[in-house]
Short mmCIF file of C-alpha atoms and ligand atoms in Angstrom, two decimals:
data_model
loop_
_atom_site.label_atom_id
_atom_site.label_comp_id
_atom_site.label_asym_id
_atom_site.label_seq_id
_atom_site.Cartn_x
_atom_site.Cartn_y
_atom_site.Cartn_z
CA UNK A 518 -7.80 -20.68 -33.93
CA UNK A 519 -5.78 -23.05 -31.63
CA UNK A 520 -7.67 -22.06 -28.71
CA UNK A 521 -10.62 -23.64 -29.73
CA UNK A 522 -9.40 -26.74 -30.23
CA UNK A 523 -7.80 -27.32 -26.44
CA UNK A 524 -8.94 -28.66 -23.39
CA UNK A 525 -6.61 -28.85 -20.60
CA UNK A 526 -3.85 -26.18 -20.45
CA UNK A 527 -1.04 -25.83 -17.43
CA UNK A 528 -0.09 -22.48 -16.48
CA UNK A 529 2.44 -21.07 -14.21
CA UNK A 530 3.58 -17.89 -12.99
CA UNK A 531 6.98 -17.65 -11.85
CA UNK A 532 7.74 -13.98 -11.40
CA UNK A 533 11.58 -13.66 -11.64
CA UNK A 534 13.45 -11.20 -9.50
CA UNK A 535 16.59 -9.53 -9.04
CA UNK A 536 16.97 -12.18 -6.08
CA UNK A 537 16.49 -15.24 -8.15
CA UNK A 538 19.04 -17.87 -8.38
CA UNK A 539 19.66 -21.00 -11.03
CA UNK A 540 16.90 -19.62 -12.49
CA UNK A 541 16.70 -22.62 -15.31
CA UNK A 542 19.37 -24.41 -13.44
CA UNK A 543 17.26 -27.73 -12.49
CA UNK A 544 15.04 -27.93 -15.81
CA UNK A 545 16.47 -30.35 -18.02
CA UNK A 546 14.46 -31.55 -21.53
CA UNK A 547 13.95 -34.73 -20.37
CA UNK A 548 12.62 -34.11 -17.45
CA UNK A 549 10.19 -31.66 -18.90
CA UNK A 550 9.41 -34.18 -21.28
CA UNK A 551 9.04 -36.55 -18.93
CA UNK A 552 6.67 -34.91 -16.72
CA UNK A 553 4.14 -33.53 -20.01
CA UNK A 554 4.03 -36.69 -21.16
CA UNK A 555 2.24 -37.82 -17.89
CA UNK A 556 0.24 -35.17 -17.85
CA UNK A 557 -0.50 -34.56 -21.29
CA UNK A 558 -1.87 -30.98 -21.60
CA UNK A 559 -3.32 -29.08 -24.52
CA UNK A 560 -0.94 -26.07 -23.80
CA UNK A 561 1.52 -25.11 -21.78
CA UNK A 562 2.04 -21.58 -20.38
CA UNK A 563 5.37 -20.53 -19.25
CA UNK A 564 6.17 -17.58 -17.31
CA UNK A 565 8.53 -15.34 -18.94
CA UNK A 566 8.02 -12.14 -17.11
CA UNK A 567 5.82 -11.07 -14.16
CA UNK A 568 5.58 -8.61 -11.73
CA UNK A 569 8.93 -7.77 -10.60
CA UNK A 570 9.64 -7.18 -14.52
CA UNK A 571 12.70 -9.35 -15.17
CA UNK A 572 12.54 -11.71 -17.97
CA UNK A 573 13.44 -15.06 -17.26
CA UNK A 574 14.87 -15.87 -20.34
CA UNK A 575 18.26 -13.56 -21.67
CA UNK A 576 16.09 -11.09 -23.40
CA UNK A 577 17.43 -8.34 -25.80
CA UNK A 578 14.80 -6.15 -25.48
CA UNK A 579 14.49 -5.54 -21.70
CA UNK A 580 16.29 -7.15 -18.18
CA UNK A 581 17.19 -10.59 -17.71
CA UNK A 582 17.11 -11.74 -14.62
CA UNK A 583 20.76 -12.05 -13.10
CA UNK A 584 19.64 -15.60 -11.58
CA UNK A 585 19.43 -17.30 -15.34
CA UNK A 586 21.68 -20.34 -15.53
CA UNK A 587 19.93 -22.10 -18.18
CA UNK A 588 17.17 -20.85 -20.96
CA UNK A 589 14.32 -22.24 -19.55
CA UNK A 590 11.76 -20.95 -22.47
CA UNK A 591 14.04 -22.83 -25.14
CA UNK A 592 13.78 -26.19 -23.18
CA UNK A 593 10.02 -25.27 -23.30
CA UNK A 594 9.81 -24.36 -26.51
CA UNK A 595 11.50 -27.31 -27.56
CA UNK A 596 9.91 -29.85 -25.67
CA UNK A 597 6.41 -28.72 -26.64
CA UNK A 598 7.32 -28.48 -30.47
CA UNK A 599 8.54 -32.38 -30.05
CA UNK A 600 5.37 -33.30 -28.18
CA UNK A 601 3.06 -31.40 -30.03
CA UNK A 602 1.69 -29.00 -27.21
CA UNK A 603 0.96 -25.36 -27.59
CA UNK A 604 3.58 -23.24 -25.76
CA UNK A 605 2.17 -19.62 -24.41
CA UNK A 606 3.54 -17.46 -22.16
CA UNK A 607 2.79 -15.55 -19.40
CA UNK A 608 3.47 -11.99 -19.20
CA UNK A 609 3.21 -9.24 -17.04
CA UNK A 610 1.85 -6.19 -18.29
CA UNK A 611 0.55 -2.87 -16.75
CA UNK A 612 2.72 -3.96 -13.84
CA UNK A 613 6.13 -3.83 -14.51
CA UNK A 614 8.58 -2.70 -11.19
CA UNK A 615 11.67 -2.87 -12.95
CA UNK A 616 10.53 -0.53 -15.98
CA UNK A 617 10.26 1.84 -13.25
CA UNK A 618 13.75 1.45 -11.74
CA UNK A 619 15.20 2.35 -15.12
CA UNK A 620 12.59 4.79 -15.97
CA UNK A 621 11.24 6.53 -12.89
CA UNK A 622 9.19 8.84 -15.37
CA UNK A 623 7.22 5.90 -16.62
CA UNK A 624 5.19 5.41 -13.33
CA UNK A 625 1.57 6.17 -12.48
CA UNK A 626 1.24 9.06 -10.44
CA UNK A 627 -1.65 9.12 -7.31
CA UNK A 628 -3.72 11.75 -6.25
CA UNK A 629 -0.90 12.96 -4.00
CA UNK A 630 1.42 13.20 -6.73
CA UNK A 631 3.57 9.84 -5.33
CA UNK A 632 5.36 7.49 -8.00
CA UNK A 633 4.31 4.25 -7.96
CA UNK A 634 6.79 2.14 -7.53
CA UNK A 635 4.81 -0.96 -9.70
CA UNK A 636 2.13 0.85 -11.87
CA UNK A 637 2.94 2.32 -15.27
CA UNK A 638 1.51 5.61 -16.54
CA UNK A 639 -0.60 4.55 -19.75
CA UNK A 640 0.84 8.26 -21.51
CA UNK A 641 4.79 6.52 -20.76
CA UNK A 642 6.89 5.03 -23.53
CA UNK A 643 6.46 1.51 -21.64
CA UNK A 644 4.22 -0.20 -24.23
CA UNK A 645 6.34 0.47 -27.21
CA UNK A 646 9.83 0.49 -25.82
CA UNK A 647 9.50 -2.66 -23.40
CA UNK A 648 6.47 -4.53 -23.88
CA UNK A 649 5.91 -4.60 -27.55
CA UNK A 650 9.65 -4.93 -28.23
CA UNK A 651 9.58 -8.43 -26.06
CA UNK A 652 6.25 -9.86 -27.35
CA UNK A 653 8.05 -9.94 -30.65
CA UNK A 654 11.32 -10.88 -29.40
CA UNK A 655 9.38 -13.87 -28.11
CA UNK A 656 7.69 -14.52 -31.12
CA UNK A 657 10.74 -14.28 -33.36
CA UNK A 658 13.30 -16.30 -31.17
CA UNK A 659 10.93 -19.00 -29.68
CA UNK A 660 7.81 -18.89 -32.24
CA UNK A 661 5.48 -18.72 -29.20
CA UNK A 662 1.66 -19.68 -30.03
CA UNK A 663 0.25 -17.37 -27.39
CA UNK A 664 0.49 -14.76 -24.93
CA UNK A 665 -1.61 -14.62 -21.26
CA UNK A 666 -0.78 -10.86 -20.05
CA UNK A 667 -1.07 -10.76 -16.54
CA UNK A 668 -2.32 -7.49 -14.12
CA UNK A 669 -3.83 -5.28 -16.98
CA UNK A 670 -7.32 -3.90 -15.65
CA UNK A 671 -6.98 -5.30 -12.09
CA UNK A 672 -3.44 -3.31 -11.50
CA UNK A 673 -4.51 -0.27 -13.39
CA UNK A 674 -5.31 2.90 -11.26
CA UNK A 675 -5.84 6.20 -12.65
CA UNK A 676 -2.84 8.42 -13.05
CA UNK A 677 -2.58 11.83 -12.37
CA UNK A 678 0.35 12.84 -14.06
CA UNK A 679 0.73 15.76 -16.20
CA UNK A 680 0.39 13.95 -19.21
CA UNK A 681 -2.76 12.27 -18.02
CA UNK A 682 -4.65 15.34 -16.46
CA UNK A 683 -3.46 17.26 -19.17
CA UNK A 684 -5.09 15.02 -21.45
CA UNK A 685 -8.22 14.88 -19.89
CA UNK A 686 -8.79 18.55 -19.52
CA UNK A 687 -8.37 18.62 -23.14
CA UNK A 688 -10.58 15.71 -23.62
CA UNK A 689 -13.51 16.72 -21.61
CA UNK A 690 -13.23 20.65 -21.08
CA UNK A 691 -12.57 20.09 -17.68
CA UNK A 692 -11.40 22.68 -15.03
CA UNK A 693 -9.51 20.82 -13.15
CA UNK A 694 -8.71 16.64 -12.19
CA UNK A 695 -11.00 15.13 -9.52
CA UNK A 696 -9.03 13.72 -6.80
CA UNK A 697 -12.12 11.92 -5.02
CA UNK A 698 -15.21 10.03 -6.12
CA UNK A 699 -16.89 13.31 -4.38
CA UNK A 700 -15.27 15.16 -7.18
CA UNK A 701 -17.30 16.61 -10.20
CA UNK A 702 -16.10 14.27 -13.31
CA UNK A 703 -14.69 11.41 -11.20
CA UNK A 704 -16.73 9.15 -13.31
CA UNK A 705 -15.52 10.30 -16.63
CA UNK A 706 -12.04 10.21 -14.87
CA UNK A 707 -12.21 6.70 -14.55
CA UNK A 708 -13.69 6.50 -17.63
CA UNK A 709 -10.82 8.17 -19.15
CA UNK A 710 -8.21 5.99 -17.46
CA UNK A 711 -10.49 3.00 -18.88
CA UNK A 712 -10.28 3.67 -22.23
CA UNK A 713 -6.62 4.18 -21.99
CA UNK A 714 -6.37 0.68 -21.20
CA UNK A 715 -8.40 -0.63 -23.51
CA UNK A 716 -6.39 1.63 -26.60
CA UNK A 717 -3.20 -0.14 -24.63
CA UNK A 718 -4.11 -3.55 -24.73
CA UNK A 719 -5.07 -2.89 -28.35
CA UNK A 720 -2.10 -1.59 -28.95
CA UNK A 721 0.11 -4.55 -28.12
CA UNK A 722 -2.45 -7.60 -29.25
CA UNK A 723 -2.42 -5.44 -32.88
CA UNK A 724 1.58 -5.83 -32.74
CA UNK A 725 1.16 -9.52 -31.85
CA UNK A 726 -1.18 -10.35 -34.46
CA UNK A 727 0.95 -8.36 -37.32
CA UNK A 728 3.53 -10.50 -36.79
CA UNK A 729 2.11 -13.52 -35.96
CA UNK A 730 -1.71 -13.56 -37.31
CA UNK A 731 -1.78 -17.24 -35.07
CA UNK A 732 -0.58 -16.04 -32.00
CA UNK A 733 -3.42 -16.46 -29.44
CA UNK A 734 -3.47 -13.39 -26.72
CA UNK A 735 -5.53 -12.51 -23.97
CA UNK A 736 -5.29 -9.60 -21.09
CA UNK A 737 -6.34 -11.46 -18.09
CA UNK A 738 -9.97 -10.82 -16.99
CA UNK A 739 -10.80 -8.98 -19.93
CA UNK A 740 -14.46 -8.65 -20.10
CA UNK A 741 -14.71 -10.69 -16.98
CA UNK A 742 -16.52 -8.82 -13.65
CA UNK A 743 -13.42 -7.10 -13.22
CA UNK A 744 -13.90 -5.61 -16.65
CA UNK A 745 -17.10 -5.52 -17.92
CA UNK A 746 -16.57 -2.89 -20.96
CA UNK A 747 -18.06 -3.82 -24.17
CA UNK A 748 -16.08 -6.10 -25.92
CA UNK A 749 -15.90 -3.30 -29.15
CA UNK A 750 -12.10 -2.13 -28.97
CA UNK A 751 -10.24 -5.34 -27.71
CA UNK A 752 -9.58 -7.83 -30.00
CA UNK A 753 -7.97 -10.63 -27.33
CA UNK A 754 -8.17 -14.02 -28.44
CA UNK A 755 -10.11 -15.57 -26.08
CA UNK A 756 -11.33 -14.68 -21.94
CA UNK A 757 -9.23 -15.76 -19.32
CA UNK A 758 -8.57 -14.82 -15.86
CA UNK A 759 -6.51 -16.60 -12.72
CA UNK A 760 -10.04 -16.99 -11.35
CA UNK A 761 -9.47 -17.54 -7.00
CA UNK A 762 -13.00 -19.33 -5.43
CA UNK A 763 -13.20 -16.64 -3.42
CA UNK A 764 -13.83 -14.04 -6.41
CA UNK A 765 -17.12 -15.71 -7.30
CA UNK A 766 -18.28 -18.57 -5.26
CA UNK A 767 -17.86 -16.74 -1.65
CA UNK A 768 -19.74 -14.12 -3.07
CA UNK A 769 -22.56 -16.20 -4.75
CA UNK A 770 -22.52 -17.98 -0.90
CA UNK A 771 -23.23 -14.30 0.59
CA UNK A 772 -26.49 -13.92 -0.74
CA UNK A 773 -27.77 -17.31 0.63
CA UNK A 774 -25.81 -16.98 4.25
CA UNK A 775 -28.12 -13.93 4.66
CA UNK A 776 -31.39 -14.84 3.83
CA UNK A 777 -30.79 -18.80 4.91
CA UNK A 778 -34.59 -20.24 4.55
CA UNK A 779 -35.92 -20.90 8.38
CA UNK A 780 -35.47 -24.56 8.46
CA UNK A 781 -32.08 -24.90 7.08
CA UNK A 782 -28.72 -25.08 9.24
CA UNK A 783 -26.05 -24.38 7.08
CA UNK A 784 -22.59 -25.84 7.74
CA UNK A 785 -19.51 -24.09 6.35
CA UNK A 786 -16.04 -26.10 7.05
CA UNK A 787 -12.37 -24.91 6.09
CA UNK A 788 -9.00 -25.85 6.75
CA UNK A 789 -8.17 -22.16 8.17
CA UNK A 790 -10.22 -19.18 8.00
CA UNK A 791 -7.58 -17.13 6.61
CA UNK A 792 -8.80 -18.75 3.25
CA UNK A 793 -12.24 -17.26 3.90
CA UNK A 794 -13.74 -13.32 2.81
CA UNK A 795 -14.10 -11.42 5.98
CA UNK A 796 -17.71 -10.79 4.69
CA UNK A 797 -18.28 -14.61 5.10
CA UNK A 798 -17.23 -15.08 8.71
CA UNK A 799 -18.68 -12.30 9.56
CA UNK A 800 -22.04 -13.73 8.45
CA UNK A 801 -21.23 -17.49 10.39
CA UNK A 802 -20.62 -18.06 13.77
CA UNK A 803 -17.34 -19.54 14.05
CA UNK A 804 -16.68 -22.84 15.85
CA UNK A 805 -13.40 -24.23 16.39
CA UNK A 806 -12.86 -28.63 15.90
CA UNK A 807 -10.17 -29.45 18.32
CA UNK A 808 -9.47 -33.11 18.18
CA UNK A 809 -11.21 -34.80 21.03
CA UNK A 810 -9.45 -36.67 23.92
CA UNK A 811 -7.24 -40.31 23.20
CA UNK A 812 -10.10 -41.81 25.58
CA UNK A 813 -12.84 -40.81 24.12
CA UNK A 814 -11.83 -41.86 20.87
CA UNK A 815 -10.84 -45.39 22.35
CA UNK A 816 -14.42 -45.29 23.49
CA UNK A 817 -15.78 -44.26 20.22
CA UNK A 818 -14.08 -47.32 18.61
CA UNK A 819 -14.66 -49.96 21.17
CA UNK A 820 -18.40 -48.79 20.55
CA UNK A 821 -17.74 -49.33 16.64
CA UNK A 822 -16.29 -52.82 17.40
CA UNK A 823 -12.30 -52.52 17.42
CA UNK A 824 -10.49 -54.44 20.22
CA UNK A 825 -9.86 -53.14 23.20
CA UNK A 826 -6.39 -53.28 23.08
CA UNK A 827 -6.51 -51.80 19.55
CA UNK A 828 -8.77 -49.14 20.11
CA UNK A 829 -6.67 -48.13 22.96
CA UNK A 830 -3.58 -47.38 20.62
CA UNK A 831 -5.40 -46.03 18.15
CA UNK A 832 -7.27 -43.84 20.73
CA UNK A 833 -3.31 -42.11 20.90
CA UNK A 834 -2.14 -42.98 17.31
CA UNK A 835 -5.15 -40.85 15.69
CA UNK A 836 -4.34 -37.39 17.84
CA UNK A 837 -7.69 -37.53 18.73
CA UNK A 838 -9.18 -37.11 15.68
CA UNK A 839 -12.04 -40.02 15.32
CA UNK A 840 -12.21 -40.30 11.74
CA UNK A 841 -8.94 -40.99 11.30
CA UNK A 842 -8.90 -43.34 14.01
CA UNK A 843 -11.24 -45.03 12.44
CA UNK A 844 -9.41 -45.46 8.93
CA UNK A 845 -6.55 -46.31 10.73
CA UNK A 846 -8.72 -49.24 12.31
CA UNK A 847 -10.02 -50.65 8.94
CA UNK A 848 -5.85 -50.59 7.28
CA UNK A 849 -3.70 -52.94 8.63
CA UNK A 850 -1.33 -51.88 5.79
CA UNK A 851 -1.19 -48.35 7.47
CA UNK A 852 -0.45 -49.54 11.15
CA UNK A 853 2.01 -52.13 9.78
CA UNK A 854 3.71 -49.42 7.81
CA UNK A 855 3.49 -46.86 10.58
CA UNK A 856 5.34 -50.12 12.70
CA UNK A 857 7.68 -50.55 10.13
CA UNK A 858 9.15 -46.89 10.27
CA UNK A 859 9.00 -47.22 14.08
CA UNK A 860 11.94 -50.10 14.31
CA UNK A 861 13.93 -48.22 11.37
CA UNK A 862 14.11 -45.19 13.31
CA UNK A 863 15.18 -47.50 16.27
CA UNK A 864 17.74 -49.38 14.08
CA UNK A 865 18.98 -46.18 12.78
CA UNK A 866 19.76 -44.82 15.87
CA UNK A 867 22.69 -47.09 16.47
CA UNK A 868 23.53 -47.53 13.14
CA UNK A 869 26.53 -45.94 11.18
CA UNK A 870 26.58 -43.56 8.87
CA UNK A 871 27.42 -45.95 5.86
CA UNK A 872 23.90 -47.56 6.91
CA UNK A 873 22.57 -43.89 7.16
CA UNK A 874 23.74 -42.91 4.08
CA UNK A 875 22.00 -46.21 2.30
CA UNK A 876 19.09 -45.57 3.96
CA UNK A 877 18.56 -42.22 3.24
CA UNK A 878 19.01 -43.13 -0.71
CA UNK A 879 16.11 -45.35 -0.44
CA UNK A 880 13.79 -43.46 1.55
CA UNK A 881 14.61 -40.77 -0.74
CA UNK A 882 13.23 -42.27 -4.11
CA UNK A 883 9.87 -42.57 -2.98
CA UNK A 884 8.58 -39.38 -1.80
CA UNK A 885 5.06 -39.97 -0.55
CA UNK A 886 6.68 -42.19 1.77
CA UNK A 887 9.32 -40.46 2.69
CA UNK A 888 6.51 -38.11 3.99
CA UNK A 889 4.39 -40.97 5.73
CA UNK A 890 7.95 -41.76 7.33
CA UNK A 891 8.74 -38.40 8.43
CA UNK A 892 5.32 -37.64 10.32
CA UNK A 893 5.38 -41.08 12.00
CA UNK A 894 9.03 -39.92 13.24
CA UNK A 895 7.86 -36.51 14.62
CA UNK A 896 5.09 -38.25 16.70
CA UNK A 897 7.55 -39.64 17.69
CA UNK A 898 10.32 -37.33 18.79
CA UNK A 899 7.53 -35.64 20.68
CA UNK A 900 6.65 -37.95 22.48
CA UNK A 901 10.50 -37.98 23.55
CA UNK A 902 9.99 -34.45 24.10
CA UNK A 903 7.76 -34.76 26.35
CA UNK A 904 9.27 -37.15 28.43
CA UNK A 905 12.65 -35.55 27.86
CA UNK A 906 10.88 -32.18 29.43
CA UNK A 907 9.75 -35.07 32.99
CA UNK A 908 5.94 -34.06 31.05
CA UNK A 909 3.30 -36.98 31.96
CA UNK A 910 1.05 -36.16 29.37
CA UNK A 911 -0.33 -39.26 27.46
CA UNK A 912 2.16 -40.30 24.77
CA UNK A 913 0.81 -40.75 20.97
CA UNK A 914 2.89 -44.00 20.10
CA UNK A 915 1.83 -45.75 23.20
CA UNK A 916 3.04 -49.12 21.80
CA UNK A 917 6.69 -47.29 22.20
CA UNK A 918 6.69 -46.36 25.45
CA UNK A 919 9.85 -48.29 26.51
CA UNK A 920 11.93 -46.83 23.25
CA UNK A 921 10.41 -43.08 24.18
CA UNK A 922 11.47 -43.41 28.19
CA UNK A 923 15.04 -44.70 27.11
CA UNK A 924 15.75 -42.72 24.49
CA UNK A 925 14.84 -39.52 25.91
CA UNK A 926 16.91 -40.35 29.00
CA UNK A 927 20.04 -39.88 26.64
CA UNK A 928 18.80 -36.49 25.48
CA UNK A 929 19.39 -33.60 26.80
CA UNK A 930 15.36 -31.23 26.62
CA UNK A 931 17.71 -29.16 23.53
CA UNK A 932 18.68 -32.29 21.76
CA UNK A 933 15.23 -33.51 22.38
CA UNK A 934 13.64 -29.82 21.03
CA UNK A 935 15.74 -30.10 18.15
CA UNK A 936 15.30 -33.25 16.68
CA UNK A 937 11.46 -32.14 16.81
CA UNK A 938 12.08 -29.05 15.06
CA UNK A 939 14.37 -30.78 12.37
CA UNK A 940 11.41 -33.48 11.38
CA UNK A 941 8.74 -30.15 11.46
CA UNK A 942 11.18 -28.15 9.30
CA UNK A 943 11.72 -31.49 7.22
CA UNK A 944 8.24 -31.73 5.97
CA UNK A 945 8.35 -28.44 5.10
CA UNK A 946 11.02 -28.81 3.01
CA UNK A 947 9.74 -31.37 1.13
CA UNK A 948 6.67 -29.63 0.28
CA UNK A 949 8.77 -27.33 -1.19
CA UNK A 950 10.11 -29.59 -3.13
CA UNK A 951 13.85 -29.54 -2.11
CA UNK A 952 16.55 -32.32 -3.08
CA UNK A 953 14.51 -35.71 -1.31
CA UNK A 954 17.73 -37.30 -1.01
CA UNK A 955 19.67 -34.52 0.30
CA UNK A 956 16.89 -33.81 2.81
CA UNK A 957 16.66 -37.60 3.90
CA UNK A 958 20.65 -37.40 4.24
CA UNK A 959 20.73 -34.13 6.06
CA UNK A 960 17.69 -35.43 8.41
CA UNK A 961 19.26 -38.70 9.20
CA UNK A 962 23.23 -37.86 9.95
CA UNK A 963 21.48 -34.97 11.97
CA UNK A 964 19.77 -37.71 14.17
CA UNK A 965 22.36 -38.49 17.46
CA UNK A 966 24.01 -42.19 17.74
CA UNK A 967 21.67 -43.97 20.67
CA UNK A 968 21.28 -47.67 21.29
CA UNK A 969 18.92 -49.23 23.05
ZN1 ZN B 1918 0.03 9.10 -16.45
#
């Protein structure tokens, strides 16, 4: 069993859509080469359908996505074979939204008798007329060595279709369907529904195995918290699950955030508490860290032993944030960079576009400092903006103050707003991963013609 003998597996979902575009259209095999080589997994898993239930690859057996330029499960499977990697897929099963378009019928029904829209009924043709159908189209066409099927028992609900109640009153002797947990037989309702999922998922890991005994599959979170059946019925392959922190280790924290021995403080930090369970803030008392003021960071370092004149720039370099003041303090490299990117914006003002263009190109190639560059720029143009807007506030590149007060004379407050907004929008983008070099182009034609 393969399985056993990996490691280190990479996984993505990509849930194609009706909305896609170039779906395919940037993956080349060398660059997928390229890029496993340097990472060197165990496995790969590719999406090939999720949620919205269009294949992205030009399947035969259900709905390609219209977006597919290129095959990007042949590059895959390809690539893999060449570099010896195991190549699985990711599918989506229970959940399947564009099943539903075609086949209305094939949804789970609620307790009010609505559709769903996502869901499918476990009594529907689904299993055998889409999802079996493409596990062995993948199989045959791409000789995939596994299968990772995606919303089974978390995105199953019961279903109160005729089919469904009608075989549960058979089933049990029941009078009539619960509709509420207050209902008589709500838990063998559920436990009806349950077993209907398990006979699915055996359903479709038998068809995998007849026709490819090797094929490694798994319905995510089988036997996990989120299903905790016994394991007789199910033959997956091995337990996985797209595990989120906040399924187990928030909830482990609970326990000790309420009964928090006497003499221990406990400090919880995050970057936003959006990440966080309600349950958990609820249990902390929150506390905001603003940065501090420039000046009391230039006090902070003086105290730590920077220069005066140092410490005062860094005071307004770091945002008031004292940590990073203080890394700044111990990297020349950094400030030298940071004063580096300062003169090329300066230069590049008055420069041409042919200059531009060159530039750009550069900056471009290496993208960590294209980043560096573009937050040193939007400090920056907001310090212009400030000025530009007759605001006295302290500026953050103090050091620039003659560049800030001429070049935001030129500017009108829109140009100035807008130049800020580009840079902000700019790192964005390259998060995303967009074109660099297109960005860097866009970002410095975009910048007016000023000398000073
Ligand atoms: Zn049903």
């Amino acid at each position: 069993m393969w399985q056993q003998q990996v490691f280190f597996g990479v996984h993505y979902d990509y849930h194609a859509n009706a909305n896609d575009r170039n779906i395919g259209g940037d993956l080349s095999e060398e660059h997928l080469q390229e890029w496993l080589e340097r990472i060197r997994p165990d496995w790969v898993q590719c999406d090939c359908k999720g949620h919205p239930g269009y294949a992205s690859w030009p399947t035969k057996t259900g709905t390609p996505a219209p977006g597919i330029v290129r095959d990007p499960l042949r590059i895959h499977r390809d690539v893999c074979r060449r570099l010896g990697i195991r190549l699985g897929m990711h599918y989506s099963g229970v959940w399947d939204a564009r099943a539903l378009e075609l086949h209305p019928d094939w949804a789970a029904v609620n307790e009010k008798g609505e559709r769903s829209a996502r869901m499918t009924c476990r009594h529907s043709p689904y299993v055998d007329e889409v999802m079996i159908p493409q596990l062995i189209e993948l199989i045959d066409v791409y000789d995939v060595d596994g299968f990772w099927v995606d919303g089974d028992n978390w995105a199953s609900t019961p279903c109160w279709c005729e089919k469904c109640s009608a075989a549960f009153l058979s089933q049990t002797g029941a009078t009539a369907v619960p509709r509420s947990p207050a209902d008589r037989w709500w838990r063998r309702w559920l436990d009806f529904h349950r077993d209907l999922l398990r006979r699915f998922v055996k359903r479709y890991v038998d068809a995998v195995h007849a026709r490819k005994p090797d094929c490694q599959i798994t319905s995510s979170f089988a036997y996990s918290a989120r299903m905790p059946d016994s394991t007789v019925g199910i033959p997956v392959d091995y337990l996985s699950g797209d595990l989120d922190f906040r399924f187990s280790a928030q909830n482990a924290l609970l326990k000790t955030l309420e009964e928090a021995p006497a003499h221990a403080l406990l400090l919880l930090t995050a970057d936003n508490a959006e990440q966080l369970l309600p349950t958990i803030v609820s249990r902390c008392e929150v506390i905001r860290l603003r940065p501090t003021t420039a000046a009391a960071v230039t006090e902070f370092l003086t105290a730590q032993g920077v220069p005066a004149e140092k410490a005062r720039l860094l005071g307004h370099l770091s945002g008031g944030r004292p940590g990073y003041a203080l890394r700044l303090a111990a990297d020349e490299k950094a400030l030298a960079f940071r004063a580096e990117k300062l003169d090329d914006l300066r230069e590049l003002l008055s420069a041409n576009r042919r200059t531009r263009f060159a530039y750009a190109e550069k900056l471009a190639k290496e993208k960590d400092t294209f980043r560096q560059a573009l937050f040193i720029w939007l400090s920056f143009w907001r310090d212009v903006l400030l000025r530009a807007a007759g605001s006295e506030w302290p500026l953050t590149n103090l050091d620039r103050a003659e560049d800030v007060a001429q070049i935001s004379k030129r500017l009108s407050l829109t140009e100035a707003r807008r130049l800020t907004s580009q840079c902000e929008q700019a790192i964005e983008r390259l998060e995303k991963s967009v074109n660099a070099r297109l960005l860097a182009e866009v970002t410095l034609m975009d910048w007016p013609k000023v000398t000073i």
